[in-house]
mmCIF file of C-alpha atoms in Angstrom:
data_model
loop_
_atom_site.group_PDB
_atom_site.id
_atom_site.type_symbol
_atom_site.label_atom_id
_atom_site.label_comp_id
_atom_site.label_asym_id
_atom_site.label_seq_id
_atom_site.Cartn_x
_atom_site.Cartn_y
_atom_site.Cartn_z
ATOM 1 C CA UNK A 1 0.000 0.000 0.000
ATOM 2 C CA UNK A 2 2.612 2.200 0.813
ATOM 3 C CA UNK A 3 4.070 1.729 -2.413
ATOM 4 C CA UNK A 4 1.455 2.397 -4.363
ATOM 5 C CA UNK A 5 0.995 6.042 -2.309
ATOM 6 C CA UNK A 6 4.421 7.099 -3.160
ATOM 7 C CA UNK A 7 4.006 6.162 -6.640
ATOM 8 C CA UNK A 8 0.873 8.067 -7.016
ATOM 9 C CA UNK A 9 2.494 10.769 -5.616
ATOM 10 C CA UNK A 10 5.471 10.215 -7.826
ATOM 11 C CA UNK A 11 3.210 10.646 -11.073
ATOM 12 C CA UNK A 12 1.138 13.291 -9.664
ATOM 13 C CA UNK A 13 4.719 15.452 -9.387
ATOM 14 C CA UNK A 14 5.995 13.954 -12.626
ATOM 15 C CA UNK A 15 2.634 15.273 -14.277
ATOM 16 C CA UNK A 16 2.770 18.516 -12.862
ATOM 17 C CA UNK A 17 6.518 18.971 -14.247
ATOM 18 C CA UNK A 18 5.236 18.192 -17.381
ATOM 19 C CA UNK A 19 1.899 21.189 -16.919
ATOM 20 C CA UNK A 20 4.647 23.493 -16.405
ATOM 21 C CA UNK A 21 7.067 22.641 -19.539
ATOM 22 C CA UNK A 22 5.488 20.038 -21.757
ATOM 23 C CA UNK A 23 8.951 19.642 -23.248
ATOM 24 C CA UNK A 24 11.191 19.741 -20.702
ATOM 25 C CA UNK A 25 13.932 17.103 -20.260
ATOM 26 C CA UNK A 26 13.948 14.203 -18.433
ATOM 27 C CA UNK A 27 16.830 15.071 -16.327
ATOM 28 C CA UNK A 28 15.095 18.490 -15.212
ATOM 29 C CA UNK A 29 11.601 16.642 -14.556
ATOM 30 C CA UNK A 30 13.638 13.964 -12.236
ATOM 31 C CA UNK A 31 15.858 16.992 -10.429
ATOM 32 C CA UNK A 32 12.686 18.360 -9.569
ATOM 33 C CA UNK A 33 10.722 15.583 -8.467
ATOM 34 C CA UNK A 34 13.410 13.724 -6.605
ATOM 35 C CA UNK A 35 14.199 10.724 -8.774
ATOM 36 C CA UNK A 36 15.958 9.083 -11.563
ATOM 37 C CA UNK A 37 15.861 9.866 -14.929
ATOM 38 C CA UNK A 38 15.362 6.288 -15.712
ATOM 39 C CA UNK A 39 12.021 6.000 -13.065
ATOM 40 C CA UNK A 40 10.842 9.699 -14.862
ATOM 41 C CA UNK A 41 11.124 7.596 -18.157
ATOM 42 C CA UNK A 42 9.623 4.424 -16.412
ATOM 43 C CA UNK A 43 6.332 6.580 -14.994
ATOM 44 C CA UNK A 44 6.028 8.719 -18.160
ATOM 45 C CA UNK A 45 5.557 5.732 -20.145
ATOM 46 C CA UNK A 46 2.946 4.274 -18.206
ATOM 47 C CA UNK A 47 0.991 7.543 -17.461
ATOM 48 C CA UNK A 48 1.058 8.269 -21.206
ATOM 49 C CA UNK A 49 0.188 4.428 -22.145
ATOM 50 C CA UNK A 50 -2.825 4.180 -19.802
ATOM 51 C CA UNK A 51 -4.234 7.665 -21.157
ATOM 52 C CA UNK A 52 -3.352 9.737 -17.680
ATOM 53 C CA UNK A 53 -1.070 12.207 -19.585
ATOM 54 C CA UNK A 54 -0.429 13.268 -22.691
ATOM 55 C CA UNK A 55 1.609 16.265 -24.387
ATOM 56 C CA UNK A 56 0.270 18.029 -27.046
ATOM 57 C CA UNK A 57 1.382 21.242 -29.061
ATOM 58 C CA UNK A 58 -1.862 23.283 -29.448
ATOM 59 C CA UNK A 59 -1.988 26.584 -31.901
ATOM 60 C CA UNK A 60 -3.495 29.557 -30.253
ATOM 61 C CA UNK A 61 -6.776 29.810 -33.154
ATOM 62 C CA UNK A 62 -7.208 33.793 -32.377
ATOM 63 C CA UNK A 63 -3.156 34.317 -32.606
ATOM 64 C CA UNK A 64 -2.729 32.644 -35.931
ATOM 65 C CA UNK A 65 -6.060 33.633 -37.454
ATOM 66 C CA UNK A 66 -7.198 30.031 -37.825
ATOM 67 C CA UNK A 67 -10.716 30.836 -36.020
ATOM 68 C CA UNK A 68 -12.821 32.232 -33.119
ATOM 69 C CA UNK A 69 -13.548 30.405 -29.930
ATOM 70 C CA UNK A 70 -17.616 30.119 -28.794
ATOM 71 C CA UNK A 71 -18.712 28.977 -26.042
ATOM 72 C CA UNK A 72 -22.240 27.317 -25.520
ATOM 73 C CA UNK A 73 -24.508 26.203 -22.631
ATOM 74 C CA UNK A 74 -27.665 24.303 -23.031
ATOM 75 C CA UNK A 75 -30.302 22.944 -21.736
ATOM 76 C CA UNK A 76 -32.068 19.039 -22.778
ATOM 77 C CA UNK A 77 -34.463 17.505 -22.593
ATOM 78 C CA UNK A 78 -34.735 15.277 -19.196
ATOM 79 C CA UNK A 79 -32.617 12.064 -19.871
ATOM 80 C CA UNK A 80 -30.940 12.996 -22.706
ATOM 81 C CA UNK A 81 -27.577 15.109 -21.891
ATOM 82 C CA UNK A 82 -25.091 12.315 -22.103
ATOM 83 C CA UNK A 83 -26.313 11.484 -25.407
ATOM 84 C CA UNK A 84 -26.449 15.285 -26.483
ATOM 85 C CA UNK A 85 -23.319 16.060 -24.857
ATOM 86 C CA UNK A 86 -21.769 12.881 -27.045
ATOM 87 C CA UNK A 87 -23.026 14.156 -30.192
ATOM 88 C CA UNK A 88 -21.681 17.434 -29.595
ATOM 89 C CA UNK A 89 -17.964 16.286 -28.490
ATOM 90 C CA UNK A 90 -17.712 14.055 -31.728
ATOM 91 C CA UNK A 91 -17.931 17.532 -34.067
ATOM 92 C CA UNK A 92 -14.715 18.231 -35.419
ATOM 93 C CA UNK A 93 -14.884 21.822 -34.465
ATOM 94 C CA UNK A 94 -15.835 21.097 -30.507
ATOM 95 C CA UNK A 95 -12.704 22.004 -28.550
ATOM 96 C CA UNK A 96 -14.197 21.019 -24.984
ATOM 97 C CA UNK A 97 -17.609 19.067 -24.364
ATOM 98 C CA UNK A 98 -19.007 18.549 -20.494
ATOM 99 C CA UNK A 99 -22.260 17.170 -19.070
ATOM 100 C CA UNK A 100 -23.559 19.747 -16.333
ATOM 101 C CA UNK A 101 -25.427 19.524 -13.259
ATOM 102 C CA UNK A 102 -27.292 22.970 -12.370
ATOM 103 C CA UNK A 103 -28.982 25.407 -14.404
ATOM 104 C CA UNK A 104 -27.741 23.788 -17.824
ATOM 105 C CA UNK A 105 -26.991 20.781 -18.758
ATOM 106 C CA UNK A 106 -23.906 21.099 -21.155
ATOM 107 C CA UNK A 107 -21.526 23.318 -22.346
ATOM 108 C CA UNK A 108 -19.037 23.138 -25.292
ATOM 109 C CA UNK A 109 -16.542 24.921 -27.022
ATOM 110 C CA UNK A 110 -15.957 25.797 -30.570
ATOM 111 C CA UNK A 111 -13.868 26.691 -32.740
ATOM 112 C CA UNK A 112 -15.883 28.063 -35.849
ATOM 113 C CA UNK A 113 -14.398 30.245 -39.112
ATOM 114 C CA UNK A 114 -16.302 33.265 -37.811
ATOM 115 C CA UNK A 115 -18.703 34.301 -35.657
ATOM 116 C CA UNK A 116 -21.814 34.366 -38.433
ATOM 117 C CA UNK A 117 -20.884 30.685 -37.867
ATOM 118 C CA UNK A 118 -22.240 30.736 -34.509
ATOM 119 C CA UNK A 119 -25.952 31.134 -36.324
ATOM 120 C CA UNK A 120 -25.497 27.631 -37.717
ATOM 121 C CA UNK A 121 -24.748 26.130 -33.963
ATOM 122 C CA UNK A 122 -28.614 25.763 -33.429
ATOM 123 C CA UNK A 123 -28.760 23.216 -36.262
ATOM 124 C CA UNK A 124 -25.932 20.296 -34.457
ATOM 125 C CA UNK A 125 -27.234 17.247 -36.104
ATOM 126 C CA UNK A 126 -27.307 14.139 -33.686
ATOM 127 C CA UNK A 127 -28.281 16.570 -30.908
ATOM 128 C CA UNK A 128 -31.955 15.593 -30.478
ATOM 129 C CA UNK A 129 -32.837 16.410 -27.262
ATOM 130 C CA UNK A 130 -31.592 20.186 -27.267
ATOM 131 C CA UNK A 131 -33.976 22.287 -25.717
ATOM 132 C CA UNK A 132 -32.602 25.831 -25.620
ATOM 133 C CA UNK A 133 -29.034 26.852 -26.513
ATOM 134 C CA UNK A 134 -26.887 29.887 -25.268
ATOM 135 C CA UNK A 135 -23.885 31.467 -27.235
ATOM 136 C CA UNK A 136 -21.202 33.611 -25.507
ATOM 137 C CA UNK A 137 -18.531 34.699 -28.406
ATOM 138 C CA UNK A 138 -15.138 35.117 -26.414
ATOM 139 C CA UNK A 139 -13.403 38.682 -26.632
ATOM 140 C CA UNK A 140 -10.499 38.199 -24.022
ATOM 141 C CA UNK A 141 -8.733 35.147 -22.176
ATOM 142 C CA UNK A 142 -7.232 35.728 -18.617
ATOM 143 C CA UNK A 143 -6.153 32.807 -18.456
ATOM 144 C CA UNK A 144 -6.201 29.348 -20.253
ATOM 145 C CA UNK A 145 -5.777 25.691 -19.189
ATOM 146 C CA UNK A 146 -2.434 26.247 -20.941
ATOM 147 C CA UNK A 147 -1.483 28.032 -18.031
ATOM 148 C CA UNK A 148 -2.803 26.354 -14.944
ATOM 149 C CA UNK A 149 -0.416 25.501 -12.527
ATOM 150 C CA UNK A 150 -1.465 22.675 -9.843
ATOM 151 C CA UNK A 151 0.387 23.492 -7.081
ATOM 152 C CA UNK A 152 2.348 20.274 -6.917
ATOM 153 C CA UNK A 153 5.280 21.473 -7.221
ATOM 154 C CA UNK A 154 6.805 24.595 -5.183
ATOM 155 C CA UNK A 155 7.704 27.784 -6.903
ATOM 156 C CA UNK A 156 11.448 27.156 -7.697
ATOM 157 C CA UNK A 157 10.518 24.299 -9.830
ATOM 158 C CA UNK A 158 7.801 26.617 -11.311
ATOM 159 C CA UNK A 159 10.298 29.387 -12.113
ATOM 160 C CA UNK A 160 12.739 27.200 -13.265
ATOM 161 C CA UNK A 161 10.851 25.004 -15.534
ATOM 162 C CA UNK A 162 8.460 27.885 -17.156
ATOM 163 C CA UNK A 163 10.461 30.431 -16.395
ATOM 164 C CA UNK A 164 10.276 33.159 -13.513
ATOM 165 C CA UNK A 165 8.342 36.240 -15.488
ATOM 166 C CA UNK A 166 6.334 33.671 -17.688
ATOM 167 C CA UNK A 167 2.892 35.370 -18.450
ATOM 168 C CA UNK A 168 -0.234 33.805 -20.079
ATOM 169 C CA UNK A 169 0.445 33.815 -23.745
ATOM 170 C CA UNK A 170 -3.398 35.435 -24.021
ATOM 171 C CA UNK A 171 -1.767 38.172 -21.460
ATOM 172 C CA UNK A 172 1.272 38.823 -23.967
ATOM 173 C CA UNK A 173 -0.566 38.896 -26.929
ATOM 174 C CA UNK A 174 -4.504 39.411 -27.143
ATOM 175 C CA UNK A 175 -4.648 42.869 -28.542
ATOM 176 C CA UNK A 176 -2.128 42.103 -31.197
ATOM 177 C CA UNK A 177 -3.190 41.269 -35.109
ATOM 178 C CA UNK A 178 -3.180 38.012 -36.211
ATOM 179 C CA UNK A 179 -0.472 35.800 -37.540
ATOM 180 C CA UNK A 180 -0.033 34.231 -41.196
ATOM 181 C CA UNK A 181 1.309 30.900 -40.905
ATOM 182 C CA UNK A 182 2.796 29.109 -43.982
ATOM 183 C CA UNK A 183 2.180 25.434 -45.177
ATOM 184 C CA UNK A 184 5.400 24.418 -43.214
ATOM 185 C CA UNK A 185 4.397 26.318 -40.109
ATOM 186 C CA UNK A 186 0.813 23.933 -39.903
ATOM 187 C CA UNK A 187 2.410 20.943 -40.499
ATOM 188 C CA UNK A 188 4.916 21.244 -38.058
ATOM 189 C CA UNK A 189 2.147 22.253 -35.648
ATOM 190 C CA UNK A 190 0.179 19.231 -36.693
ATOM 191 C CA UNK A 191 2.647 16.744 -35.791
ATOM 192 C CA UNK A 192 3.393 17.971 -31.994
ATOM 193 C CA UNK A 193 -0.643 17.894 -32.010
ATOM 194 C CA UNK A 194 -0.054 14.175 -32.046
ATOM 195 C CA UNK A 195 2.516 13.953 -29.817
ATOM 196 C CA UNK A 196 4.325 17.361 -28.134
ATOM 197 C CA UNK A 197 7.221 15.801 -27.201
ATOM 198 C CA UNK A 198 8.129 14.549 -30.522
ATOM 199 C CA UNK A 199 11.437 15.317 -31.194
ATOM 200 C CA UNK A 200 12.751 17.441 -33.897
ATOM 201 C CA UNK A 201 14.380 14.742 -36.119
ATOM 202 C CA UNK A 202 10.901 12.630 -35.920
ATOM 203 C CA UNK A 203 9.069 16.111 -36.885
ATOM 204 C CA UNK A 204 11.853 17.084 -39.796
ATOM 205 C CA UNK A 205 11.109 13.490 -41.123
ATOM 206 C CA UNK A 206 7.401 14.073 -41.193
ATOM 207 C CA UNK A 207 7.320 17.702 -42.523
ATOM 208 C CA UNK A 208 10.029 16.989 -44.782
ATOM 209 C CA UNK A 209 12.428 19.998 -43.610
ATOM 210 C CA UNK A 210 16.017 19.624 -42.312
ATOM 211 C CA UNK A 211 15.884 19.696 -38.561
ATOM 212 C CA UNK A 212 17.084 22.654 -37.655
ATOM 213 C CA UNK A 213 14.355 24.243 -39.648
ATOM 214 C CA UNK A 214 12.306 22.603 -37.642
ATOM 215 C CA UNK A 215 13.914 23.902 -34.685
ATOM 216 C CA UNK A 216 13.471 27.638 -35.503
ATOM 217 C CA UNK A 217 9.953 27.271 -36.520
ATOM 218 C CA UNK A 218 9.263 26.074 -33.261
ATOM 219 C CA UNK A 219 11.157 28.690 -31.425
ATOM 220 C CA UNK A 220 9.542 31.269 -33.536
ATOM 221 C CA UNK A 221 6.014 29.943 -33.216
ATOM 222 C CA UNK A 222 6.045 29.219 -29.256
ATOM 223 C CA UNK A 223 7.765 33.066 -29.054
ATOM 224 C CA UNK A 224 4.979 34.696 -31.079
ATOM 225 C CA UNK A 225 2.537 33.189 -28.937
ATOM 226 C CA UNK A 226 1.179 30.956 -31.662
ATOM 227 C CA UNK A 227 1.931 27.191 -30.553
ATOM 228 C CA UNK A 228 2.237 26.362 -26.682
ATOM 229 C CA UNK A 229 2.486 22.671 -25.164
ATOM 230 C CA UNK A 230 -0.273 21.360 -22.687
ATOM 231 C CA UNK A 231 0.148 18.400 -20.743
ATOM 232 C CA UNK A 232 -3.695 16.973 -20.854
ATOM 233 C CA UNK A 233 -4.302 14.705 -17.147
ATOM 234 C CA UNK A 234 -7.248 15.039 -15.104
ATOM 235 C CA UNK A 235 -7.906 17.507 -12.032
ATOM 236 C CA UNK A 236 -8.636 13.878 -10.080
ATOM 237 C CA UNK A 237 -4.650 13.057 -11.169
ATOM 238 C CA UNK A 238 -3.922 16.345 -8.776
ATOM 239 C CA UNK A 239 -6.245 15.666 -6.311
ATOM 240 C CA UNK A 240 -9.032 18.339 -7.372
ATOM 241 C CA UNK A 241 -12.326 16.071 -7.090
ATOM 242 C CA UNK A 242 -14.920 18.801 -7.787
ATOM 243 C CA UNK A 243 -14.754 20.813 -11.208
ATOM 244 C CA UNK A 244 -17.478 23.582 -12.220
ATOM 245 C CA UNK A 245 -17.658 26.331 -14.515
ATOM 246 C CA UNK A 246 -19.197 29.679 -13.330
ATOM 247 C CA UNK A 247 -21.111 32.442 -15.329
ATOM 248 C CA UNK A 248 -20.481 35.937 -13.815
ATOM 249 C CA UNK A 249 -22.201 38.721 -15.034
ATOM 250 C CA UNK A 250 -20.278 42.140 -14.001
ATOM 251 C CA UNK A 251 -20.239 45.921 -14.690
ATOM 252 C CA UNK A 252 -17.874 46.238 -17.726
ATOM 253 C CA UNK A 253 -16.389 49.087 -15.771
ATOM 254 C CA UNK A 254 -15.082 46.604 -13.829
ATOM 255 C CA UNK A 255 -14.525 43.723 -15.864
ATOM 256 C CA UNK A 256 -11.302 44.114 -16.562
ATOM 257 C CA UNK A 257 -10.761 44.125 -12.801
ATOM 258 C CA UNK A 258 -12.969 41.143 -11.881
ATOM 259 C CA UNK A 259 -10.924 38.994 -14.500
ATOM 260 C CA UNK A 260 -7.647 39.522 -13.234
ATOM 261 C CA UNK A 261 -8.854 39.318 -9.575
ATOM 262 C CA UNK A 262 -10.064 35.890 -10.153
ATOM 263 C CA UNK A 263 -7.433 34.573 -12.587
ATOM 264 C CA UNK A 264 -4.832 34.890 -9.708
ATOM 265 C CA UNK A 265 -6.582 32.072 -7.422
ATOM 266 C CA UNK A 266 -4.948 28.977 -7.868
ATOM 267 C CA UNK A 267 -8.015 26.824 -8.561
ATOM 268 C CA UNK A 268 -9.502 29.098 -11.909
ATOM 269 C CA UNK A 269 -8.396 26.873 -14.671
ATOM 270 C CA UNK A 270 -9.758 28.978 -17.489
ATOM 271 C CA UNK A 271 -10.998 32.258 -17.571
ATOM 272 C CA UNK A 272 -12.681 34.461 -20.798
ATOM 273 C CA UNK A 273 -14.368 38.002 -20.920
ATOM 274 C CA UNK A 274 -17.379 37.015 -23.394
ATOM 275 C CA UNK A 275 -20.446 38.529 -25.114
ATOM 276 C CA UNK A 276 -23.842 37.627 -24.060
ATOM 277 C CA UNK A 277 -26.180 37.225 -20.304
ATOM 278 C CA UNK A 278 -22.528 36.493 -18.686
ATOM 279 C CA UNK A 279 -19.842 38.421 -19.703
ATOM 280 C CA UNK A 280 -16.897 36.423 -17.790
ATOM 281 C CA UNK A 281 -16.980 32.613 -17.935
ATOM 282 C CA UNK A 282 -14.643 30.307 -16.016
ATOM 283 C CA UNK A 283 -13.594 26.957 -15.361
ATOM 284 C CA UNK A 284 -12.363 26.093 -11.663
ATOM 285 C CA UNK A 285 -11.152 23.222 -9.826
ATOM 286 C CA UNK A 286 -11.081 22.808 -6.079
ATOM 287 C CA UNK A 287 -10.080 19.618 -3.758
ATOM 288 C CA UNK A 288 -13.647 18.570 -2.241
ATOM 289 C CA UNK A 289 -16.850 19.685 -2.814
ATOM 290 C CA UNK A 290 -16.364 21.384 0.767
ATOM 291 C CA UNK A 291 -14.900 24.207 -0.415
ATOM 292 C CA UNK A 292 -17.477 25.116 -2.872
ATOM 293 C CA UNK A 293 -19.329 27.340 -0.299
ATOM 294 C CA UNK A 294 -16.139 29.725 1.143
ATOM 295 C CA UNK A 295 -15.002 30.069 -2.946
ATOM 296 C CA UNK A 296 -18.640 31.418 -3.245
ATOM 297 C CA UNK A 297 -18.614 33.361 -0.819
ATOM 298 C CA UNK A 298 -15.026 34.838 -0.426
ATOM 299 C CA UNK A 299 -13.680 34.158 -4.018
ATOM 300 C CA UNK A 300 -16.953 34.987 -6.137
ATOM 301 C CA UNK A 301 -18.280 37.400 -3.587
ATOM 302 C CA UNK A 302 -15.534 39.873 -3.272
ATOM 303 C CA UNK A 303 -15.369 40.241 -7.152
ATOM 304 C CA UNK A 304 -16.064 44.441 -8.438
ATOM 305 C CA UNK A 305 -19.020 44.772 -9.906
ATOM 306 C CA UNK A 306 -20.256 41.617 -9.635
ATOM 307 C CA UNK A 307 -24.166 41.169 -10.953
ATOM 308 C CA UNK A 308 -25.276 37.622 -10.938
ATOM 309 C CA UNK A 309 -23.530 34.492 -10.647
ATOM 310 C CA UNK A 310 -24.428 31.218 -11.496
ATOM 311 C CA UNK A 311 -22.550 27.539 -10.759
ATOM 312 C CA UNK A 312 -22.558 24.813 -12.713
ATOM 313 C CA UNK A 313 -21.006 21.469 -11.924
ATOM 314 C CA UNK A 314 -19.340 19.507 -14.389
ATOM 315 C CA UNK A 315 -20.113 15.880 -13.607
ATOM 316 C CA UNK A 316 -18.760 14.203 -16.680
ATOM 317 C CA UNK A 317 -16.198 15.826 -18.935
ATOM 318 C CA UNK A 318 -15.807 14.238 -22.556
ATOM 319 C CA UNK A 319 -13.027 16.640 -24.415
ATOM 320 C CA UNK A 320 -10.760 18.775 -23.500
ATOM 321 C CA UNK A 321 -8.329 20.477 -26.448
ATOM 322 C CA UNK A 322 -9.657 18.835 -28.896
ATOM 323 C CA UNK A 323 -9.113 15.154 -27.502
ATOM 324 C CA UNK A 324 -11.115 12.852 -25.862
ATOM 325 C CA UNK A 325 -11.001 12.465 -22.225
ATOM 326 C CA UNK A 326 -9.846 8.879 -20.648
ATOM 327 C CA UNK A 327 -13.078 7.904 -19.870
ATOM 328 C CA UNK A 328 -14.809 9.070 -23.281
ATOM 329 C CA UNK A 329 -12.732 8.141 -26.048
ATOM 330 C CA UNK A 330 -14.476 4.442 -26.488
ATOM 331 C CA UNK A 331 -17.340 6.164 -26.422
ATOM 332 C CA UNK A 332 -16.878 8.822 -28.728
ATOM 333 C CA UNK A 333 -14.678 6.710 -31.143
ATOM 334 C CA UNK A 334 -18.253 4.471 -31.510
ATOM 335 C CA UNK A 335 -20.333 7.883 -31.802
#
């Protein structure tokens, strides 16, 4: 028994090296956790066969001009969100798909060529029992689940890993016009969407470039705030059991102020100013469902200009950046 704790506790560490620098090497990972490279290698390998963690190079879609994020809630009819929720994570352009409990019943995220696109959303085929649908078009992100730091970790690992001033790339660059990326630029990104810790001779082979082409493109791309790396494992892998997403509405005098306010506490995941009912939508994680009531109160409460707020639990979560959760992908793969 004992050895099964510290080897939990070995992957949840080894994971949360990997949140903070996708690519970082083995050597730094097992410095920082307190092992040997060889174990790192050992526990990587198993966390990443089993479907607990996986590294991925994701493009920023607003950055490179590739397409705007929506976000939807809605509401089913009764017995039916799993299979709605289902038919909406197999889309193609559904970034993240979760099954609600509260006053909606599942929320997704998009990725669509514009927002005239968003019209269309009303029409998903396969999603029968959709009773009422709710769009909120995203103008700003605080901060992503690119970001999120666990905890697990303290901060010397944190500023030596991603780096002691490191800023959400949204924070860097949201204001700034688009990117053009070339034919070479996409496929590179492509491949360390299958696997971000490919290495740079496996990409040059796939892309058909030399590999230190391959090398500046990536430099160039992660600098410009185009491509970042995001270690995808489960809140439960950190010890978060309870997940939700909350709808703020707040003064947009003080939006602005609200966001940043609540993208410092360590639990907010994701965080977007967005058009529509609520104008700041989040995704937060917290250890037990016990400390739902004092984030209400002292976290949610204390925000400026705060309106209305509404929580809304996620009880199953099918996609997250693009990929199918652990639990999902059988199901989604037969959808």
């Amino acid at each position: 028994m004992q050895d099964d704790v510290r080897g939990a506790d070995l992957d949840r560490r080894i994971a949360a090296a990997l949140q903070l620098d996708g690519r970082a090497s083995w050597g730094a990972i097992a410095r920082h956790v307190g092992t040997s490279e060889s174990t790192v290698l050992r526990r990587v390998g198993q966390l990443t066969d089993s479907g607990q963690v996986r590294v991925i190079g994701v493009l920023d879609v607003l950055r490179c001009g590739l397409g705007v994020p929506v976000v939807m809630r809605f509401k089913c009819a009764p017995g039916t969100s799993g299979e709605v929720a289902r038919a909406i994570a197999a889309r193609p352009d559904t970034r993240y798909a979760s099954v609600l409990a509260g006053s909606a019943d599942c929320v997704a995220e998009f990725v669509l060529p514009s927002y005239q696109d968003a019209a269309r959303l009303d029409e998903l085929p396969g999603a029968k029992g959709l009773t009422e649908s709710e769009t909120f078009a995203v103008m700003r992100t605080f901060i992503s689940n690119h970001d999120w730091d666990s905890g697990e970790l303290d901060t010397s690992a944190a500023a030596d890993l991603r780096g002691a001033d490191a800023r959400p790339f949204e924070e860097q660059h949201w204001e700034s016009p688009p990117e053009k990326l070339d034919e070479l630029d996409l496929a590179i990104s492509a491949a360390l969407g299958e696997d971000g810790r490919m290495s740079f001779k496996e990409v040059s082979r796939q892309v058909g470039s030399s590999e230190s082409t391959v090398a500046r493109r990536v430099d160039s791309l992660v600098r410009r705030g185009c491509l970042r790396f995001r270690t995808l494992a489960e809140p439960a892998l950190f010890g978060y059991s309870l997940e939700f997403m909350l709808w703020l509405s707040v003064l947009p005098s003080e939006l602005d102020s609200a966001g940043q306010q609540l993208a410092r506490h360590p639990g907010t995941k994701y965080l977007s100013a967005t058009t529509g009912r609520f104008n700041l939508v989040g995704q937060i994680v917290l250890r037990h469902y016990g400390e739902l009531y004092r984030h209400t109160t002292d976290v949610v409460g204390t925000l400026p200009g705060l309106r209305e707020a509404d929580v809304t639990l996620q009880v199953d979560t099918l996609k997250r950046a693009w990929v199918p959760t652990p639990a999902a992908r059988t199901e989604l793969e037969d959808a």
